[in-house]
Amino acid sequence: MKDQCLKIVKEFLDRYLVDERPIILAISGGPDSLALLHLMCVCRQFFDMDLHIAHVDHSLRPES
């Protein structure tokens, strides 16, 4: 499954990544966000991208 997800993210970046524009990835801290963060970090070896991470703990839920 990881290979399939990586392939999808790489295809997305091939299509939509604009040279020299930073990517800001908003992360909630949940499993989906962390999986996407991991895939994007892996993709850095294939793409020249300026990756930034944004996280806000809004404390609206007890588990946040």
Backbone as ProteinMPNN parsed JSONL, in Angstrom:
{"seq_chain_A": "MKDQCLKIVKEFLDRYLVDERPIILAISGGPDSLALLHLMCVCRQFFDMDLHIAHVDHSLRPES", "coords_chain_A": {"N_chain_A": [[0.825, -1.198, 0.0], [1.987, 1.206, 0.756], [3.752, 1.721, -1.364], [1.927, 2.159, -3.432], [0.619, 4.479, -2.533], [2.798, 6.236, -2.494], [3.36, 6.328, -5.23], [1.057, 7.641, -6.178], [1.303, 10.172, -4.93], [3.725, 11.023, -6.069], [2.955, 11.168, -8.789], [1.061, 13.211, -8.592], [2.715, 15.355, -7.789], [4.399, 15.483, -10.023], [2.609, 16.485, -11.88], [1.573, 18.896, -10.766], [3.501, 20.368, -9.344], [5.123, 23.399, -9.111], [7.985, 24.956, -10.258], [10.343, 26.288, -7.97], [8.501, 27.307, -6.161], [7.369, 27.441, -2.866], [6.123, 24.691, -0.899], [3.559, 24.386, 1.356], [2.645, 22.342, 3.834], [-0.095, 21.468, 5.595], [-0.482, 20.078, 8.712], [-2.262, 17.995, 10.861], [-1.568, 16.281, 12.841], [-2.747, 13.89, 13.086], [-3.111, 10.409, 12.003], [-3.458, 10.28, 9.166], [-2.46, 12.742, 8.239], [0.187, 12.564, 9.144], [1.067, 10.377, 7.676], [0.936, 11.44, 5.082], [2.827, 13.483, 5.38], [5.133, 11.92, 5.767], [5.274, 10.636, 3.235], [5.675, 12.876, 1.592], [8.156, 13.723, 2.517], [9.721, 11.552, 1.688], [9.428, 11.909, -1.056], [10.995, 14.111, -1.486], [13.496, 13.285, -2.275], [13.196, 12.803, -4.936], [12.237, 15.096, -6.106], [12.95, 18.558, -6.494], [12.087, 20.408, -4.099], [10.773, 22.958, -1.986], [9.88, 22.394, 1.011], [7.601, 23.083, 3.561], [6.265, 22.86, 6.839], [3.173, 23.215, 8.474], [1.547, 23.569, 11.539], [-1.061, 23.803, 13.826], [-2.103, 23.805, 17.081], [-5.161, 23.815, 18.07], [-6.605, 23.156, 20.279], [-9.301, 22.486, 20.512], [-10.456, 20.052, 20.812], [-10.371, 17.442, 23.25], [-8.371, 15.493, 22.748], [-6.543, 16.824, 21.215]], "CA_chain_A": [[0.0, 0.0, 0.0], [2.861, 2.382, 0.805], [4.249, 1.973, -2.72], [0.828, 2.722, -4.214], [0.437, 5.862, -2.071], [3.953, 6.994, -2.97], [3.163, 6.525, -6.669], [0.014, 8.663, -6.351], [1.866, 11.469, -4.545], [4.713, 11.39, -7.093], [2.217, 11.579, -9.985], [0.488, 14.521, -8.293], [3.796, 16.341, -7.819], [4.803, 15.615, -11.432], [1.619, 17.275, -12.603], [1.214, 20.193, -10.2], [4.599, 21.079, -8.691], [5.625, 24.548, -9.867], [9.375, 25.204, -9.873], [10.751, 27.375, -7.081], [7.446, 27.772, -5.266], [7.362, 26.59, -1.672], [4.942, 23.9, -0.567], [3.225, 24.422, 2.776], [1.827, 21.176, 4.136], [-0.78, 21.628, 6.879], [-0.501, 18.795, 9.402], [-3.076, 18.01, 12.079], [-0.983, 15.381, 13.827], [-3.43, 12.601, 12.984], [-2.394, 9.416, 11.199], [-3.481, 10.615, 7.738], [-1.524, 13.849, 8.028], [1.557, 12.092, 9.341], [1.398, 9.524, 6.527], [1.214, 12.342, 3.963], [4.112, 14.114, 5.678], [6.183, 10.933, 5.482], [5.365, 10.471, 1.782], [6.273, 14.089, 1.024], [9.589, 13.689, 2.848], [10.324, 10.576, 0.779], [9.421, 12.496, -2.402], [12.039, 15.132, -1.607], [14.654, 12.721, -2.974], [12.884, 12.763, -6.362], [11.84, 16.424, -6.563], [13.595, 19.704, -5.862], [10.977, 21.19, -3.562], [10.955, 23.695, -0.744], [8.762, 21.888, 1.801], [7.402, 23.679, 4.883], [5.204, 22.201, 7.593], [2.383, 24.096, 9.335], [0.726, 22.853, 12.515], [-1.656, 24.651, 14.853], [-2.87, 23.065, 18.086], [-6.279, 24.692, 18.409], [-7.116, 22.689, 21.582], [-10.761, 22.437, 20.505], [-10.848, 18.708, 21.231], [-9.492, 16.981, 24.345], [-7.225, 14.726, 22.256], [-5.608, 17.66, 20.433]], "C_chain_A": [[0.866, 1.257, 0.0], [3.373, 2.735, -0.587], [3.178, 2.604, -3.597], [0.592, 4.184, -3.823], [1.576, 6.745, -2.564], [3.82, 7.292, -4.458], [2.143, 7.631, -6.934], [0.562, 10.049, -6.026], [2.885, 11.933, -5.584], [4.027, 11.847, -8.378], [1.59, 12.956, -9.791], [1.559, 15.605, -8.394], [4.314, 16.549, -9.239], [3.883, 16.57, -12.178], [1.516, 18.711, -12.09], [2.349, 20.973, -9.542], [5.128, 22.172, -9.609], [7.021, 24.863, -9.342], [9.509, 26.44, -8.99], [9.627, 27.967, -6.243], [7.417, 26.855, -4.052], [6.044, 25.827, -1.534], [4.755, 23.993, 0.937], [2.236, 23.295, 3.026], [1.231, 21.361, 5.525], [-0.983, 20.251, 7.505], [-1.317, 18.916, 10.687], [-2.447, 17.192, 13.2], [-1.654, 14.026, 13.844], [-2.684, 11.657, 12.051], [-2.377, 9.729, 9.705], [-2.475, 11.712, 7.415], [-0.082, 13.391, 8.155], [1.998, 11.167, 8.214], [1.73, 10.385, 5.315], [2.548, 13.053, 4.167], [5.263, 13.161, 5.361], [6.371, 10.761, 3.974], [6.016, 11.687, 1.126], [7.768, 14.143, 1.326], [10.327, 12.69, 1.967], [10.441, 11.175, -0.621], [10.486, 13.574, -2.578], [13.28, 14.596, -2.306], [14.444, 12.67, -4.486], [12.606, 14.142, -6.949], [12.635, 17.482, -5.803], [12.488, 20.611, -5.344], [11.346, 21.79, -2.219], [9.746, 23.383, 0.134], [8.756, 22.52, 3.187], [6.206, 22.996, 5.538], [4.515, 23.229, 8.482], [1.521, 23.236, 10.255], [0.226, 23.846, 13.547], [-2.428, 23.744, 15.803], [-3.96, 23.993, 18.59], [-6.909, 24.338, 19.755], [-8.64, 22.674, 21.651], [-11.288, 21.072, 20.934], [-9.891, 18.247, 22.326], [-8.26, 16.236, 23.851], [-6.241, 15.555, 21.445], [-4.489, 18.203, 21.306]], "O_chain_A": [[0.542, 2.246, -0.658], [3.423, 3.91, -0.952], [3.473, 3.48, -4.411], [0.389, 5.032, -4.692], [1.348, 7.873, -3.001], [4.137, 8.398, -4.897], [2.346, 8.464, -7.817], [0.314, 11.0, -6.766], [2.908, 13.11, -5.943], [4.47, 12.814, -8.998], [1.584, 13.774, -10.71], [1.338, 16.647, -9.01], [4.636, 17.675, -9.619], [4.332, 17.364, -13.005], [1.386, 19.643, -12.883], [2.166, 22.144, -9.213], [5.53, 21.905, -10.742], [7.22, 25.019, -8.137], [8.886, 27.476, -9.224], [9.799, 29.04, -5.666], [7.437, 25.632, -4.192], [4.996, 26.275, -1.999], [5.677, 23.713, 1.704], [1.126, 23.298, 2.493], [1.959, 21.406, 6.517], [-1.584, 19.367, 6.895], [-1.096, 19.817, 11.495], [-2.761, 17.393, 14.373], [-1.197, 13.11, 14.529], [-1.732, 12.062, 11.384], [-1.375, 9.469, 9.039], [-1.732, 11.62, 6.438], [0.773, 13.786, 7.363], [3.169, 11.166, 7.835], [2.69, 10.104, 4.597], [3.317, 13.205, 3.219], [6.254, 13.563, 4.752], [7.502, 10.743, 3.489], [6.819, 11.541, 0.204], [8.558, 14.565, 0.481], [11.451, 12.959, 1.543], [11.448, 10.97, -1.298], [10.84, 13.914, -3.707], [14.045, 15.373, -2.877], [15.405, 12.511, -5.239], [12.725, 14.336, -8.159], [12.947, 17.318, -4.624], [12.005, 21.483, -6.067], [12.11, 21.223, -1.437], [8.706, 24.031, 0.016], [9.761, 22.503, 3.898], [5.254, 22.604, 4.863], [5.174, 24.016, 9.161], [0.856, 22.3, 9.811], [1.001, 24.639, 14.081], [-3.31, 22.999, 15.375], [-3.715, 24.853, 19.435], [-7.664, 25.135, 20.312], [-9.212, 22.831, 22.73], [-12.434, 20.953, 21.369], [-8.72, 18.628, 22.324], [-7.201, 16.333, 24.471], [-5.204, 15.04, 21.027], [-3.618, 18.922, 20.816]]}, "name": "protein", "num_of_chains": 1, "seq": "MKDQCLKIVKEFLDRYLVDERPIILAISGGPDSLALLHLMCVCRQFFDMDLHIAHVDHSLRPES"}
